[in-house]
PDB file of C-alpha atoms in Angstrom:
ATOM      1  CA  UNK A   1       0.000   0.000   0.000  1.00 64.00           C
ATOM      2  CA  UNK A   2       2.818   2.354  -0.767  1.00 69.00           C
ATOM      3  CA  UNK A   3       0.307   4.641  -2.495  1.00 86.00           C
ATOM      4  CA  UNK A   4      -1.260   5.442   0.884  1.00 94.00           C
ATOM      5  CA  UNK A   5       0.361   8.142   3.006  1.00 95.00           C
ATOM      6  CA  UNK A   6      -0.195  10.198   6.122  1.00 97.00           C
ATOM      7  CA  UNK A   7      -0.011  13.912   5.406  1.00 96.00           C
ATOM      8  CA  UNK A   8       0.357  16.218   8.394  1.00 97.00           C
ATOM      9  CA  UNK A   9      -2.397  18.827   8.240  1.00 97.00           C
ATOM     10  CA  UNK A  10      -1.189  22.293   7.340  1.00 95.00           C
ATOM     11  CA  UNK A  11      -3.585  24.307   5.174  1.00 93.00           C
ATOM     12  CA  UNK A  12      -6.011  21.763   3.661  1.00 94.00           C
ATOM     13  CA  UNK A  13      -8.978  23.256   5.545  1.00 96.00           C
ATOM     14  CA  UNK A  14     -11.749  22.454   3.033  1.00 96.00           C
ATOM     15  CA  UNK A  15     -10.627  18.824   2.810  1.00 97.00           C
ATOM     16  CA  UNK A  16     -10.324  18.465   6.592  1.00 97.00           C
ATOM     17  CA  UNK A  17     -13.739  20.048   7.215  1.00 97.00           C
ATOM     18  CA  UNK A  18     -15.400  17.732   4.712  1.00 97.00           C
ATOM     19  CA  UNK A  19     -13.785  14.679   6.320  1.00 97.00           C
ATOM     20  CA  UNK A  20     -14.739  15.811   9.836  1.00 97.00           C
ATOM     21  CA  UNK A  21     -18.355  16.220   8.741  1.00 97.00           C
ATOM     22  CA  UNK A  22     -18.264  12.720   7.208  1.00 96.00           C
ATOM     23  CA  UNK A  23     -16.836  11.330  10.438  1.00 95.00           C
ATOM     24  CA  UNK A  24     -19.721  12.701  12.523  1.00 94.00           C
ATOM     25  CA  UNK A  25     -22.278  11.593   9.954  1.00 92.00           C
ATOM     26  CA  UNK A  26     -20.937   8.044  10.023  1.00 89.00           C
ATOM     27  CA  UNK A  27     -20.208   7.670  13.737  1.00 84.00           C
ATOM     28  CA  UNK A  28     -23.184   9.441  15.288  1.00 80.00           C
ATOM     29  CA  UNK A  29     -25.694   9.904  12.456  1.00 80.00           C
ATOM     30  CA  UNK A  30     -25.173  13.590  13.115  1.00 85.00           C
ATOM     31  CA  UNK A  31     -24.924  16.496  10.704  1.00 92.00           C
ATOM     32  CA  UNK A  32     -22.554  19.135  12.029  1.00 93.00           C
ATOM     33  CA  UNK A  33     -22.411  22.733  10.884  1.00 95.00           C
ATOM     34  CA  UNK A  34     -19.397  24.367   9.276  1.00 95.00           C
ATOM     35  CA  UNK A  35     -18.772  26.161  12.568  1.00 96.00           C
ATOM     36  CA  UNK A  36     -18.855  22.915  14.576  1.00 96.00           C
ATOM     37  CA  UNK A  37     -16.504  21.204  12.111  1.00 96.00           C
ATOM     38  CA  UNK A  38     -14.188  24.242  12.231  1.00 97.00           C
ATOM     39  CA  UNK A  39     -14.129  24.038  16.046  1.00 97.00           C
ATOM     40  CA  UNK A  40     -13.211  20.329  15.844  1.00 97.00           C
ATOM     41  CA  UNK A  41     -10.443  21.223  13.389  1.00 98.00           C
ATOM     42  CA  UNK A  42      -9.178  23.906  15.788  1.00 97.00           C
ATOM     43  CA  UNK A  43      -9.001  21.316  18.598  1.00 97.00           C
ATOM     44  CA  UNK A  44      -7.466  18.612  16.366  1.00 97.00           C
ATOM     45  CA  UNK A  45      -4.647  20.992  15.426  1.00 97.00           C
ATOM     46  CA  UNK A  46      -4.078  22.683  18.788  1.00 96.00           C
ATOM     47  CA  UNK A  47      -1.107  22.119  21.077  1.00 95.00           C
ATOM     48  CA  UNK A  48      -0.654  18.470  22.127  1.00 95.00           C
ATOM     49  CA  UNK A  49      -2.690  17.295  19.115  1.00 96.00           C
ATOM     50  CA  UNK A  50      -1.778  16.284  15.589  1.00 97.00           C
ATOM     51  CA  UNK A  51      -4.031  15.741  12.591  1.00 98.00           C
ATOM     52  CA  UNK A  52      -2.975  13.507   9.725  1.00 98.00           C
ATOM     53  CA  UNK A  53      -4.904  13.413   6.489  1.00 98.00           C
ATOM     54  CA  UNK A  54      -4.959  10.017   4.800  1.00 98.00           C
ATOM     55  CA  UNK A  55      -4.069  10.314   1.134  1.00 97.00           C
ATOM     56  CA  UNK A  56      -4.573   7.498  -1.374  1.00 96.00           C
ATOM     57  CA  UNK A  57      -2.981   8.225  -4.729  1.00 93.00           C
ATOM     58  CA  UNK A  58      -4.187  11.781  -5.363  1.00 92.00           C
ATOM     59  CA  UNK A  59      -7.303  11.736  -3.147  1.00 96.00           C
ATOM     60  CA  UNK A  60      -7.763  12.395   0.560  1.00 97.00           C
ATOM     61  CA  UNK A  61      -9.796   9.487   1.929  1.00 98.00           C
ATOM     62  CA  UNK A  62      -9.722  10.012   5.682  1.00 98.00           C
ATOM     63  CA  UNK A  63      -7.951  11.346   8.726  1.00 98.00           C
ATOM     64  CA  UNK A  64      -6.359  10.318  12.001  1.00 98.00           C
ATOM     65  CA  UNK A  65      -6.370  12.588  15.053  1.00 98.00           C
ATOM     66  CA  UNK A  66      -3.825  11.917  17.796  1.00 97.00           C
ATOM     67  CA  UNK A  67      -3.486  13.681  21.134  1.00 96.00           C
ATOM     68  CA  UNK A  68      -1.707  13.717  24.441  1.00 94.00           C
ATOM     69  CA  UNK A  69      -3.552  12.968  27.644  1.00 90.00           C
ATOM     70  CA  UNK A  70      -0.786  14.153  29.905  1.00 86.00           C
ATOM     71  CA  UNK A  71       2.375  12.685  28.415  1.00 86.00           C
ATOM     72  CA  UNK A  72       3.295  11.875  24.829  1.00 90.00           C
ATOM     73  CA  UNK A  73       0.971  12.211  21.869  1.00 90.00           C
ATOM     74  CA  UNK A  74       0.077   8.534  22.029  1.00 93.00           C
ATOM     75  CA  UNK A  75      -3.737   8.435  21.973  1.00 94.00           C
ATOM     76  CA  UNK A  76      -5.595   7.736  18.761  1.00 97.00           C
ATOM     77  CA  UNK A  77      -8.571  10.002  19.373  1.00 96.00           C
ATOM     78  CA  UNK A  78     -10.324   9.583  16.031  1.00 95.00           C
ATOM     79  CA  UNK A  79      -9.777   7.701  12.798  1.00 96.00           C
ATOM     80  CA  UNK A  80     -11.985   7.941   9.753  1.00 96.00           C
ATOM     81  CA  UNK A  81     -11.865   6.437   6.283  1.00 97.00           C
ATOM     82  CA  UNK A  82     -14.617   7.489   3.873  1.00 97.00           C
ATOM     83  CA  UNK A  83     -17.168   4.702   3.354  1.00 95.00           C
ATOM     84  CA  UNK A  84     -16.237   3.759  -0.221  1.00 96.00           C
ATOM     85  CA  UNK A  85     -12.657   3.002   0.927  1.00 96.00           C
ATOM     86  CA  UNK A  86     -13.588   1.030   4.051  1.00 94.00           C
ATOM     87  CA  UNK A  87     -13.099  -2.724   4.218  1.00 92.00           C
ATOM     88  CA  UNK A  88     -10.006  -2.624   2.010  1.00 94.00           C
ATOM     89  CA  UNK A  89      -7.342  -2.587   4.738  1.00 94.00           C
ATOM     90  CA  UNK A  90      -6.626   1.156   4.607  1.00 96.00           C
ATOM     91  CA  UNK A  91      -7.616   1.779   8.231  1.00 95.00           C
ATOM     92  CA  UNK A  92      -5.391  -1.083   9.394  1.00 96.00           C
ATOM     93  CA  UNK A  93      -2.516   0.272   7.334  1.00 96.00           C
ATOM     94  CA  UNK A  94      -3.005   3.790   8.738  1.00 97.00           C
ATOM     95  CA  UNK A  95      -2.918   2.391  12.266  1.00 97.00           C
ATOM     96  CA  UNK A  96       0.321   0.527  11.488  1.00 97.00           C
ATOM     97  CA  UNK A  97       1.885   3.764  10.180  1.00 97.00           C
ATOM     98  CA  UNK A  98       0.770   5.592  13.319  1.00 97.00           C
ATOM     99  CA  UNK A  99       2.102   2.808  15.562  1.00 97.00           C
ATOM    100  CA  UNK A 100       5.477   3.075  13.872  1.00 96.00           C
ATOM    101  CA  UNK A 101       5.608   6.834  14.497  1.00 95.00           C
ATOM    102  CA  UNK A 102       4.389   6.658  18.092  1.00 95.00           C
ATOM    103  CA  UNK A 103       6.718   3.744  18.970  1.00 95.00           C
ATOM    104  CA  UNK A 104       9.664   6.073  18.324  1.00 95.00           C
ATOM    105  CA  UNK A 105       8.887   7.998  21.519  1.00 93.00           C
ATOM    106  CA  UNK A 106       6.292   6.039  23.545  1.00 93.00           C
ATOM    107  CA  UNK A 107       6.043   2.513  24.926  1.00 91.00           C
ATOM    108  CA  UNK A 108       2.302   2.178  24.216  1.00 93.00           C
ATOM    109  CA  UNK A 109      -0.395   3.384  21.840  1.00 95.00           C
ATOM    110  CA  UNK A 110      -3.840   3.979  23.293  1.00 95.00           C
ATOM    111  CA  UNK A 111      -7.332   4.288  21.877  1.00 94.00           C
ATOM    112  CA  UNK A 112     -10.890   4.331  23.050  1.00 90.00           C
ATOM    113  CA  UNK A 113     -13.716   2.709  21.164  1.00 91.00           C
ATOM    114  CA  UNK A 114     -17.428   2.991  21.785  1.00 88.00           C
ATOM    115  CA  UNK A 115     -18.640  -0.355  23.138  1.00 89.00           C
ATOM    116  CA  UNK A 116     -21.498  -0.261  20.616  1.00 87.00           C
ATOM    117  CA  UNK A 117     -18.980  -0.100  17.744  1.00 88.00           C
ATOM    118  CA  UNK A 118     -18.330  -3.821  17.510  1.00 90.00           C
ATOM    119  CA  UNK A 119     -16.838  -3.599  14.018  1.00 89.00           C
ATOM    120  CA  UNK A 120     -14.118  -1.190  15.177  1.00 91.00           C
ATOM    121  CA  UNK A 121     -13.490  -3.156  18.351  1.00 92.00           C
ATOM    122  CA  UNK A 122     -12.976  -6.368  16.366  1.00 93.00           C
ATOM    123  CA  UNK A 123     -10.584  -4.570  13.998  1.00 94.00           C
ATOM    124  CA  UNK A 124      -8.497  -3.157  16.857  1.00 95.00           C
ATOM    125  CA  UNK A 125      -8.443  -6.515  18.635  1.00 96.00           C
ATOM    126  CA  UNK A 126      -7.257  -8.203  15.435  1.00 95.00           C
ATOM    127  CA  UNK A 127      -4.465  -5.594  15.243  1.00 96.00           C
ATOM    128  CA  UNK A 128      -3.231  -6.564  18.720  1.00 96.00           C
ATOM    129  CA  UNK A 129      -5.112  -4.173  20.997  1.00 95.00           C
ATOM    130  CA  UNK A 130      -5.855  -6.729  23.706  1.00 94.00           C
ATOM    131  CA  UNK A 131      -4.923  -4.896  26.923  1.00 93.00           C
ATOM    132  CA  UNK A 132      -7.982  -3.485  28.687  1.00 90.00           C
ATOM    133  CA  UNK A 133      -6.647  -0.160  29.945  1.00 89.00           C
ATOM    134  CA  UNK A 134      -9.569   2.007  31.045  1.00 87.00           C
ATOM    135  CA  UNK A 135     -13.324   1.602  31.169  1.00 87.00           C
ATOM    136  CA  UNK A 136     -15.756   4.450  30.631  1.00 88.00           C
ATOM    137  CA  UNK A 137     -19.054   4.107  32.441  1.00 90.00           C
ATOM    138  CA  UNK A 138     -22.070   6.205  31.536  1.00 90.00           C
ATOM    139  CA  UNK A 139     -25.325   6.924  33.305  1.00 92.00           C
ATOM    140  CA  UNK A 140     -28.205   7.753  30.968  1.00 93.00           C
ATOM    141  CA  UNK A 141     -30.632  10.282  32.446  1.00 94.00           C
ATOM    142  CA  UNK A 142     -33.319   9.307  29.931  1.00 94.00           C
ATOM    143  CA  UNK A 143     -32.814   5.520  29.635  1.00 93.00           C
ATOM    144  CA  UNK A 144     -36.000   5.165  27.591  1.00 95.00           C
ATOM    145  CA  UNK A 145     -34.165   6.890  24.713  1.00 94.00           C
ATOM    146  CA  UNK A 146     -31.650   4.019  24.493  1.00 94.00           C
ATOM    147  CA  UNK A 147     -31.836   0.370  23.618  1.00 94.00           C
ATOM    148  CA  UNK A 148     -29.628  -2.367  24.990  1.00 95.00           C
ATOM    149  CA  UNK A 149     -27.790  -4.130  22.190  1.00 94.00           C
ATOM    150  CA  UNK A 150     -25.679  -6.407  24.376  1.00 94.00           C
ATOM    151  CA  UNK A 151     -25.001  -7.347  27.994  1.00 95.00           C
ATOM    152  CA  UNK A 152     -21.453  -7.813  29.275  1.00 93.00           C
ATOM    153  CA  UNK A 153     -19.936  -8.723  32.599  1.00 94.00           C
ATOM    154  CA  UNK A 154     -16.757  -7.224  34.066  1.00 92.00           C
ATOM    155  CA  UNK A 155     -15.690  -8.029  37.641  1.00 92.00           C
ATOM    156  CA  UNK A 156     -18.998  -9.837  38.146  1.00 93.00           C
ATOM    157  CA  UNK A 157     -20.918  -6.632  37.367  1.00 94.00           C
ATOM    158  CA  UNK A 158     -23.658  -6.672  34.761  1.00 96.00           C
ATOM    159  CA  UNK A 159     -23.220  -3.860  32.247  1.00 95.00           C
ATOM    160  CA  UNK A 160     -25.195  -2.917  29.151  1.00 95.00           C
ATOM    161  CA  UNK A 161     -23.955  -1.716  25.801  1.00 93.00           C
ATOM    162  CA  UNK A 162     -26.520   0.761  24.561  1.00 93.00           C
ATOM    163  CA  UNK A 163     -27.215   2.863  21.546  1.00 89.00           C
ATOM    164  CA  UNK A 164     -29.686   5.655  20.986  1.00 88.00           C
ATOM    165  CA  UNK A 165     -33.024   4.588  19.624  1.00 90.00           C
ATOM    166  CA  UNK A 166     -33.642   5.844  16.121  1.00 83.00           C
TER     167      UNK A 166
END
C-alpha cells in the first residue's frame, strides 16, 4: 500500500472540514455545521494534538487525530476512512503507520472505542489491541431513549452496551 500516506495537516482546511463532517455523519448519524466542524479542526490541530490526512494516490480518503492525555501524543482520538474506501485494509494500514511513528517515543499506543462499535473493536483486537486499559461508564438520564444491544460482565458486574433509539 505504498500509495497510501499520512499527510500532516497544514492548510487543507476544506478537505479536513469535509472529512470531519463525514466522520460525525458516520459515527453518530449527526450532521454538524461548518462552525462545529471548524471548532473540531481547531481542537485537532491545537497544542498536544496532531491531525494527519490520509491520502490514497491523489485523493484524501480520511484522517487520524492523535493527542496527548498528559504525556506523549500517544492516543488515537479519532480515525476515519470514507465509506467507499472502508473494508479494504486502509484503516489497518493507517494504524500501522501511526504505531510506527508513536513507537519512536512512547512505549504504548492507546485508543478508546465505543462499546457499541463492535466492528471497530474487532478490527483493533485483530491488530493486537488486547490490553484493557480504562473503562468508561455512563449513566443515561433518559434511559428510555436508548436500547440495549448487548449485555457484558466485568468483575462480576452486569453492564449494558446501549445505543440511541432511532
